[in-house]
Tab-separated table of C-alpha atoms and ligand atoms in Angstrom:
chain	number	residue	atom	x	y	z
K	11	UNK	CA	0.000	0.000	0.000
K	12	UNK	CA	1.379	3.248	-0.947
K	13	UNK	CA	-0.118	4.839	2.489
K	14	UNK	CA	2.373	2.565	4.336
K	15	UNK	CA	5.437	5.140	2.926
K	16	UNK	CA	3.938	8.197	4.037
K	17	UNK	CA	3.161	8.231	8.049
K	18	UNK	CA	0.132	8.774	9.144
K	19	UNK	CA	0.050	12.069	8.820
K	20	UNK	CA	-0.701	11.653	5.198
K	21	UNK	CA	-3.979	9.465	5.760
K	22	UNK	CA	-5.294	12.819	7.702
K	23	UNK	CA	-4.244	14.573	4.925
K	24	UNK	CA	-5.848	12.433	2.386
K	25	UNK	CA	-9.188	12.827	4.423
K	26	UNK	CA	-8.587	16.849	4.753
K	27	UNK	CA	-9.047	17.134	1.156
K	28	UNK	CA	-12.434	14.735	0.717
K	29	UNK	CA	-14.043	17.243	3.289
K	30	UNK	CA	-12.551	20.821	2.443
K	31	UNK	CA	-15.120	23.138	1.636
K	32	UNK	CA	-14.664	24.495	-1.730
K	33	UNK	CA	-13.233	28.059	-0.164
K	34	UNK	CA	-9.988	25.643	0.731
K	35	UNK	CA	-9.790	24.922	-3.180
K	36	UNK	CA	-9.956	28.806	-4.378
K	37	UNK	CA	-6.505	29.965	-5.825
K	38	UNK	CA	-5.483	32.892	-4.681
K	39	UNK	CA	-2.141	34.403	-6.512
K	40	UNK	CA	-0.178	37.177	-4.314
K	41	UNK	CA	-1.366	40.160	-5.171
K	42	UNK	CA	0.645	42.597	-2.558
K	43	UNK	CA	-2.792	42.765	-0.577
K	44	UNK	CA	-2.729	42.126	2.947
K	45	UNK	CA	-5.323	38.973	2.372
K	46	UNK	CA	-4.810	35.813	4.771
K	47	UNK	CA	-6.560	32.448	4.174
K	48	UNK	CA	-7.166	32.326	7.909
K	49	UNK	CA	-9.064	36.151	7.667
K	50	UNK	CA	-12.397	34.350	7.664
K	51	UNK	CA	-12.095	34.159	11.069
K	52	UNK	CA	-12.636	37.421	12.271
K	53	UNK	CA	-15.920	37.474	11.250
K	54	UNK	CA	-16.333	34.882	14.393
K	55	UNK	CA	-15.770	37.255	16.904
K	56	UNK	CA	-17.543	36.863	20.284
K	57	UNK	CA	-19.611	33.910	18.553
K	58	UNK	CA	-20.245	31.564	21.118
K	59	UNK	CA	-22.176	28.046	21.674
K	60	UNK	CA	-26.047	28.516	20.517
K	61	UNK	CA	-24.838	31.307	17.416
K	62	UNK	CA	-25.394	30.204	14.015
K	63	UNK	CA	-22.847	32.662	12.469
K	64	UNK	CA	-22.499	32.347	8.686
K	65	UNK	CA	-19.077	30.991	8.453
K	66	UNK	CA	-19.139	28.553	11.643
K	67	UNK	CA	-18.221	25.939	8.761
K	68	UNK	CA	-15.372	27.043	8.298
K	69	UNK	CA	-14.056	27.205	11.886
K	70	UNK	CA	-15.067	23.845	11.609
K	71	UNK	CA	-12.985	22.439	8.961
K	72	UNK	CA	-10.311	24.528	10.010
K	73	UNK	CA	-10.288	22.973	13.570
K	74	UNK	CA	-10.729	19.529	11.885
K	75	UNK	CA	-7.708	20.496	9.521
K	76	UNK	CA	-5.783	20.625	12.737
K	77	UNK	CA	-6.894	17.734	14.032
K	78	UNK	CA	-9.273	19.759	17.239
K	79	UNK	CA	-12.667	17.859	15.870
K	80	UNK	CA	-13.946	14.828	13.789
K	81	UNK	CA	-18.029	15.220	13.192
K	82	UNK	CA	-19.532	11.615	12.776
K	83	UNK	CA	-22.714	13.755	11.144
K	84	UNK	CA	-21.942	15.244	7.776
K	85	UNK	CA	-24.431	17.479	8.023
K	86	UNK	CA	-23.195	19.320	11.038
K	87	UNK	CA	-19.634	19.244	9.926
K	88	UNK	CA	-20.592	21.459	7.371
K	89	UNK	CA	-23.689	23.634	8.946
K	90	UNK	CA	-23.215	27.191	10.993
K	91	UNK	CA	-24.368	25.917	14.444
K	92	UNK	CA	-22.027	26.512	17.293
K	93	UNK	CA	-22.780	23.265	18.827
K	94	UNK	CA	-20.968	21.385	21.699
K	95	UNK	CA	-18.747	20.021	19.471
K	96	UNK	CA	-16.960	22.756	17.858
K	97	UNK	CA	-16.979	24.472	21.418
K	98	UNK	CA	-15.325	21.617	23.242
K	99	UNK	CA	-12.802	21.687	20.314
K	100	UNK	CA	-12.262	25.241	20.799
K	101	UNK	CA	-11.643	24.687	24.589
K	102	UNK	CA	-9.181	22.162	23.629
K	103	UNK	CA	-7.166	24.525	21.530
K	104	UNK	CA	-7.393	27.352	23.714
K	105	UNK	CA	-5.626	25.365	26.274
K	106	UNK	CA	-2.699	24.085	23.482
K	107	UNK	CA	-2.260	27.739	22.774
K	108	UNK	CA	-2.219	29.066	26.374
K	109	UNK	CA	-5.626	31.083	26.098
K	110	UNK	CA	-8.453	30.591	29.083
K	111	UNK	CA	-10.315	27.754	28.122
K	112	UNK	CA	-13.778	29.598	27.299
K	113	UNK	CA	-15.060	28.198	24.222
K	114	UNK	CA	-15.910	31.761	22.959
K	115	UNK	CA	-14.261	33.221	20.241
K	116	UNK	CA	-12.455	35.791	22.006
K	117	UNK	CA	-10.051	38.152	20.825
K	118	UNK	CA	-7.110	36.557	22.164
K	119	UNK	CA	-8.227	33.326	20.115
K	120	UNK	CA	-8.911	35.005	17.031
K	121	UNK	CA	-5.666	36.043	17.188
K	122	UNK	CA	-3.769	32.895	17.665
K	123	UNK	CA	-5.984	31.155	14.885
K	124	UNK	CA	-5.215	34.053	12.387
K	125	UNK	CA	-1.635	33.496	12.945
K	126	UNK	CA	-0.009	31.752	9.947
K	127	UNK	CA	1.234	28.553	10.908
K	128	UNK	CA	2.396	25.176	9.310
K	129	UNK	CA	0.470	22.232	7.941
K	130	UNK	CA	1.193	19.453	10.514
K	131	UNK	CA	-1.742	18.900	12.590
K	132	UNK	CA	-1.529	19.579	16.438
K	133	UNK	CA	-3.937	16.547	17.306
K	134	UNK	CA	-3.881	13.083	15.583
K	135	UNK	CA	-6.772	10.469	15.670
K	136	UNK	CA	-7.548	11.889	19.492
K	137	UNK	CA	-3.901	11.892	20.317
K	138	UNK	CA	-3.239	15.565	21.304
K	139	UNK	CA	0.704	15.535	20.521
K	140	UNK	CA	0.733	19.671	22.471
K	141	UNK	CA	-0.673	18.515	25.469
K	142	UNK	CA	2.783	18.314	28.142
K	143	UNK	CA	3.603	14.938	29.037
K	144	UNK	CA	6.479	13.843	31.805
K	145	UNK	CA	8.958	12.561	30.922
K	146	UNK	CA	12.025	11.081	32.676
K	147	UNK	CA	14.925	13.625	32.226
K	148	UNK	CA	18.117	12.748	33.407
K	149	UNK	CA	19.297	16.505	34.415
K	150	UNK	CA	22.824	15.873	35.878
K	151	UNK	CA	22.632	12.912	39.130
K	152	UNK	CA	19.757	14.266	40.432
K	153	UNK	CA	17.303	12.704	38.214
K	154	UNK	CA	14.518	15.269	38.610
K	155	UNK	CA	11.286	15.144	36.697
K	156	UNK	CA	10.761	17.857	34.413
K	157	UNK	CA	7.475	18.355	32.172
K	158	UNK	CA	9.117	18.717	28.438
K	159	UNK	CA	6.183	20.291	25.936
K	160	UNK	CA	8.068	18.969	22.584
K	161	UNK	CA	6.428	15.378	21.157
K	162	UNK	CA	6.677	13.069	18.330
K	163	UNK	CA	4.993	11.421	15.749
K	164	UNK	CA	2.767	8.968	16.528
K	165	UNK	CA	5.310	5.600	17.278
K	166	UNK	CA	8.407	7.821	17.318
K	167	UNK	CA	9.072	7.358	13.866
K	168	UNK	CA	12.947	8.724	12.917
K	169	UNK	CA	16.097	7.726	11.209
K	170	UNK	CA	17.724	4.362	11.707
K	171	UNK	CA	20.977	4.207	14.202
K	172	UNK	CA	23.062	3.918	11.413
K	173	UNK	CA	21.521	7.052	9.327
K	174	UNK	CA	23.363	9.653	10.382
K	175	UNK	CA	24.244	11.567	7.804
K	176	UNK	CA	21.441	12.653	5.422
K	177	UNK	CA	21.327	14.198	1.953
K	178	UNK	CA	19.119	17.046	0.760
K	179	UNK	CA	18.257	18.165	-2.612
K	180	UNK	CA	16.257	20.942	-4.409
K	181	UNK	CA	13.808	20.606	-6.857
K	182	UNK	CA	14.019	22.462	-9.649
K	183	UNK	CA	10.713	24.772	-8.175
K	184	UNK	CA	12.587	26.275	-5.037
K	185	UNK	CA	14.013	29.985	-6.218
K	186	UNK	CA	17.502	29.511	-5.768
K	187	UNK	CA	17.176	32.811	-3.256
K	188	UNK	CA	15.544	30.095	-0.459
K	189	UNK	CA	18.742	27.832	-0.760
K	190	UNK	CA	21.082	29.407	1.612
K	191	UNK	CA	19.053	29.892	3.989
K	192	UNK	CA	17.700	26.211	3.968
K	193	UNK	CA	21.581	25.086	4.328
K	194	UNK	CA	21.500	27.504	7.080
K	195	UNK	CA	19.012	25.712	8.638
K	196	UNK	CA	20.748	22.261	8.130
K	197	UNK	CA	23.502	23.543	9.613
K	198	UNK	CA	21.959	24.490	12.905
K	199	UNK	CA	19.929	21.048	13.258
K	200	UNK	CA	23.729	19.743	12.628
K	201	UNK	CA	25.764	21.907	15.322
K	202	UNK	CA	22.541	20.671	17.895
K	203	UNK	CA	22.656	16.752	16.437
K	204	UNK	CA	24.545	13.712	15.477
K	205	UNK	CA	23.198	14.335	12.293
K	206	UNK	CA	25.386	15.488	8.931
K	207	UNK	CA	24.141	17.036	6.081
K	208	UNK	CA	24.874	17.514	2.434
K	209	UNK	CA	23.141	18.869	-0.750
K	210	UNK	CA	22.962	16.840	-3.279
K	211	UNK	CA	22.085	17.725	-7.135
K	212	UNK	CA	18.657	18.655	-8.734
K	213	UNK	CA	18.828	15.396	-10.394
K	214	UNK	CA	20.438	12.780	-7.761
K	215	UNK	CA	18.405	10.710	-5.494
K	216	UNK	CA	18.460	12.098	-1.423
K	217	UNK	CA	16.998	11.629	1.490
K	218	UNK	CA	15.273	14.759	1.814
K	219	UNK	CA	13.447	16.787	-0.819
K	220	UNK	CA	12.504	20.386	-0.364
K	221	UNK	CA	9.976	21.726	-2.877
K	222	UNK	CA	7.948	24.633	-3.463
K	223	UNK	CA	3.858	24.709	-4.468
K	224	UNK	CA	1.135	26.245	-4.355
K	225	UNK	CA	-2.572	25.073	-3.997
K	226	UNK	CA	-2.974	21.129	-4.616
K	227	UNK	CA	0.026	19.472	-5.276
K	228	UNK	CA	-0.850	15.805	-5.481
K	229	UNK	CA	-1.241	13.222	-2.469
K	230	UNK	CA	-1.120	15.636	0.295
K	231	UNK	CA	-2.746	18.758	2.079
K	232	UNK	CA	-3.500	21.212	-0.487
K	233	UNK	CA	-1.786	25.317	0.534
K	234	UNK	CA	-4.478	27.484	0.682
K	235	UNK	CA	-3.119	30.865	-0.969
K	236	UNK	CA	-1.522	34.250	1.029
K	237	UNK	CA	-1.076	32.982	4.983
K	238	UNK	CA	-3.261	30.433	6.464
K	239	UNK	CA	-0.785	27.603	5.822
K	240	UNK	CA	3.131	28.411	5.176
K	241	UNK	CA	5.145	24.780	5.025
K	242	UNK	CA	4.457	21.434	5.806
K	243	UNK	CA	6.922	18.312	6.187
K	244	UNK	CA	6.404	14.803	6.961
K	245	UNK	CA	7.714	12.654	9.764
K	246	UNK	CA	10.733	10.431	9.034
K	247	UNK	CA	11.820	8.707	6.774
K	248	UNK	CA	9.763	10.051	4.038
K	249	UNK	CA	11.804	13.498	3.899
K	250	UNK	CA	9.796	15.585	1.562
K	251	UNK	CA	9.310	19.654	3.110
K	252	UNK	CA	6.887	21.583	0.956
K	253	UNK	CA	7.077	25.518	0.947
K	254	UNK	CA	3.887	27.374	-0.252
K	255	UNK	CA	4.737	29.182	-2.705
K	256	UNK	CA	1.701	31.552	-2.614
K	257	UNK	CA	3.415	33.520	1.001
K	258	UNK	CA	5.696	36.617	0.738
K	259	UNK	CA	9.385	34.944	1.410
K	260	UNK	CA	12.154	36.865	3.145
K	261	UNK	CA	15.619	36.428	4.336
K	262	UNK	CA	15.779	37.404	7.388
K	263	UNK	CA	13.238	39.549	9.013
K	264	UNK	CA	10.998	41.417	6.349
K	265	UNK	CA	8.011	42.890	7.459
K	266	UNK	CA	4.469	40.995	5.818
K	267	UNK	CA	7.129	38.265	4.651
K	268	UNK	CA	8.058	34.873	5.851
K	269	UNK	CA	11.414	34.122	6.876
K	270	UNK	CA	12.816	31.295	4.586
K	271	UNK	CA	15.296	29.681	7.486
K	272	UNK	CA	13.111	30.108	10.344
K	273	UNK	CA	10.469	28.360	8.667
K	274	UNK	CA	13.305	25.872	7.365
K	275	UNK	CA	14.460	25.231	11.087
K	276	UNK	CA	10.762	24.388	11.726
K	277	UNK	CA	10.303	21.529	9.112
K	278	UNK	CA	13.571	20.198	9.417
K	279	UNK	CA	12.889	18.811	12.902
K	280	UNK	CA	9.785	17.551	11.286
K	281	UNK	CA	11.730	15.331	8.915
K	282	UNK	CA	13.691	14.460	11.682
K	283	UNK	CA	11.144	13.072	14.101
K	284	UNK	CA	9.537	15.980	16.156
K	285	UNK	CA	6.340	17.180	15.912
K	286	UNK	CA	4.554	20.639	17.583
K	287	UNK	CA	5.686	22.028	20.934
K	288	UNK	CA	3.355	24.036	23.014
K	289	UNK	CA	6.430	26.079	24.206
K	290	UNK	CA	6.029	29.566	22.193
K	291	UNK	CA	9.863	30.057	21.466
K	292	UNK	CA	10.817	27.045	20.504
K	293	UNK	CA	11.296	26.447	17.065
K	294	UNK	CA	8.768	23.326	16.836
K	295	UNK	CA	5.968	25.917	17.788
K	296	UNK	CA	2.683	25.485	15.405
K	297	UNK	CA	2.974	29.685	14.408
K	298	UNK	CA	5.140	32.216	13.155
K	299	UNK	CA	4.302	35.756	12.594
K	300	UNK	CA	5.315	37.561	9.211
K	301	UNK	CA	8.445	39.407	10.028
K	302	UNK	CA	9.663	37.264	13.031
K	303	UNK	CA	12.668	35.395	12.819
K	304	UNK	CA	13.807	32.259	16.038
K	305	UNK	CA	15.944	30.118	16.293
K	306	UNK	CA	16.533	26.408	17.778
K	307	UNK	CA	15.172	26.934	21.154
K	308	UNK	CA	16.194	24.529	24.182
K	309	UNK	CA	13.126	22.621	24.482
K	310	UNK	CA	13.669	21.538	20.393
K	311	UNK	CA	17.170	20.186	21.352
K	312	UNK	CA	16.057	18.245	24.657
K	313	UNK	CA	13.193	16.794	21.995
K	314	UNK	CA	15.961	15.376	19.677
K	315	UNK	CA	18.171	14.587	22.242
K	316	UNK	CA	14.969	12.476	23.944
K	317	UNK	CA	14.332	10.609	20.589
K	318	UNK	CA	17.482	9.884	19.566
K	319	UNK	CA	19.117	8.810	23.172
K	320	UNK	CA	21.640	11.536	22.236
O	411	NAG	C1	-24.601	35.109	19.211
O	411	NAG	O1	-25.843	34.888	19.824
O	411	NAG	C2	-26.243	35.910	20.736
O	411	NAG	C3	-27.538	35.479	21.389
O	411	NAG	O2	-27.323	34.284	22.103
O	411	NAG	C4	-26.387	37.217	19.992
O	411	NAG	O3	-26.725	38.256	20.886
O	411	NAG	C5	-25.067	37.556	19.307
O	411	NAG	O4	-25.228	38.720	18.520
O	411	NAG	C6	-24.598	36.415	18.433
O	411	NAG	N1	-23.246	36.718	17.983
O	411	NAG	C7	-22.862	36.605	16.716
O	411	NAG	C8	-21.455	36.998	16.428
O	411	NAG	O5	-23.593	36.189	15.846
O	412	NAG	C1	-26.999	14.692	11.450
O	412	NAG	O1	-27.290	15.955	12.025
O	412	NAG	C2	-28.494	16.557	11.536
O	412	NAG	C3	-28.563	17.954	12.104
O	412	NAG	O2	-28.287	17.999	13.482
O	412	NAG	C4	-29.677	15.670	11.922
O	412	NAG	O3	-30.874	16.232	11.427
O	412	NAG	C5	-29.463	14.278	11.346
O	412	NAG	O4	-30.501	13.413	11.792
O	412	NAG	C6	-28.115	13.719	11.772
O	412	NAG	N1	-27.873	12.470	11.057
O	412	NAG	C7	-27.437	11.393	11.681
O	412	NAG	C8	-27.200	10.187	10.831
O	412	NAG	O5	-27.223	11.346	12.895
O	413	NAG	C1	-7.011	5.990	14.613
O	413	NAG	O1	-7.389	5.180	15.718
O	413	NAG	C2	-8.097	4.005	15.353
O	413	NAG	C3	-8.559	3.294	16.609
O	413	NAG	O2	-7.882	3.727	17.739
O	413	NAG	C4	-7.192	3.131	14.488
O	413	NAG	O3	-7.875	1.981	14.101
O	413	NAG	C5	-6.759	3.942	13.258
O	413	NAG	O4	-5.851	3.202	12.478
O	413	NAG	C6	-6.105	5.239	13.663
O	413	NAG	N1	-5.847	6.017	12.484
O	413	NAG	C7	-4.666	6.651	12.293
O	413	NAG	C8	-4.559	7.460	11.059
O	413	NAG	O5	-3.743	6.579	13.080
O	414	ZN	ZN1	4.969	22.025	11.950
């Protein structure tokens, strides 16, 4: 089965697109307006449970995009009635994000779901990967406990003992602008990792593929145009990173643009195993503003370090 070569992320993927609403579909082709795929959701604000708000549906499939809710009922997936449902879901992001747990769609929420942010769903099948866990840290002999916020992919998925040093390669979409800072980026994840990394030709096989797209693009979540959704990458070993090539790309911090390396640095330690980190500096964070650069933060090296014994 093909499925079996992409983790599951793909198979929520895969179901993403047989339920987006046709306003996921639209093209939208930068235009220097200050448009965001995620804009719809101001039009929420203050709705609440009971409201039947034209546009509810799309908070809906944008929650469900994200993993936050699954309807059974087809019809009230795609209906405008606040129902318990979308509020418990809203609850349940509101805590990933740090917000009081209301259910209302305050303006503090508004603002974190505007926020651009990558593909990767925060919540699998139930499994709420930004939720803190504890873990067992060794810190020095005294073996304390300490809650860690970074997580995984479902089974730990990452590269073999004896894969340590992995090559990269461009296709021939990325503008050759975005390629220093994506070896940037490698280099980081190297100076924090065992890991090694190389480029390797347009044409020569690699581990890792970076590519650029915009809208559909085959097997996987479609980009949705200006904001919304910036990158997505898949959990190891499939290596492929996807920019959308629909955002406003910068090197270094532009304002209304998208820093190339930052963004990099985030779906990097997606191919190598991490998933999203409920810690707002670190790099595995779900968000990134236009104009905001970061950097490898320490809770994205004690993540590696966890998976790979390190
Ligand atoms: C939500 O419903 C309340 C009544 O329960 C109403 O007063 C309010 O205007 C509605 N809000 C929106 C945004 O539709
Ligand atoms: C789905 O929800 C609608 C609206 O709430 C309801 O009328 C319908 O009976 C439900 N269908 C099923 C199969 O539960
Ligand atoms: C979701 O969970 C169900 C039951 O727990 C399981 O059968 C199914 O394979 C899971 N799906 C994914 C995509 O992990
Ligand atoms: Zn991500």
């Amino acid at each position: 089965m093909a499925f079996k070569i992409f983790p599951l992320i793909s198979f929520l993927f895969l179901i993403f697109i047989l339920l987006a609403p046709s306003g996921h579909a639209k093209r939208s082709i930068p235009s220097g307006k200050k448009t965001s795929a995620f804009d719809f959701i101001k039009k929420l604000k203050g709705c609440h449970k009971g409201n039947t708000t034209k546009g509810i549906h799309e908070l809906k499939a944008y929650l469900e995009k994200f993993g936050y809710l699954r309807y059974p009922n087809k019809t009230q997936a795609t209906d405008d009635d606040f129902d318990d449902i979308l509020e418990s879901a809203i609850k349940t992001y509101q805590e990933n994000y740090h917000i009081k747990p209301s259910g209302v769609m305050d303006d503090e929420t508004i603002s974190k779901m505007t926020t651009p942010r990558c593909g990767v769903p925060d919540i699998v099948n139930g499994t709420n990967y930004m939720q803190p866990r504890n873990r067992n840290h060794k810190s020095g002999s005294s073996g304390v406990h300490v809650v860690s916020h970074y997580s995984f992919f479902e089974g730990e998925p990452k590269w073999p003992p004896s894969k340590t040093h992995l090559t990269y390669r461009f296709l021939p979409n990325v503008p050759a602008v975005a390629m220093d800072p994506v070896a940037r980026a490698f280099q980081k994840w190297q100076s924090s990792t065992h890991f090694t990394f190389a480029r390797a030709q347009t044409d020569q096989n690699s581990d890792l593929v970076i590519g650029f797209y915009r809208g559909d693009h085959g097997d996987i979540d479609p980009f949705d145009g200006p904001g919304g959704t910036l990158a997505h990458a898949f959990a190891p070993t499939n290596g492929r990173f996807h920019y959308d090539a629909d955002e406003q790309w910068s090197i270094g911090s532009v304002a209304d643009a998208f820093d190339y390396e930052t963004v990099a640095l985030h779906e990097i330690g997606h191919l190598l195993g991490l998933r999203h980190s409920s810690v707002e500096a670190a790099i595995m964070y779900s968000e990134i503003s236009a104009g905001q650069t970061k950097n490898l933060h320490e809770d994205d090296i004690a993540g590696i370090r966890d998976l790979y014994n390190l």
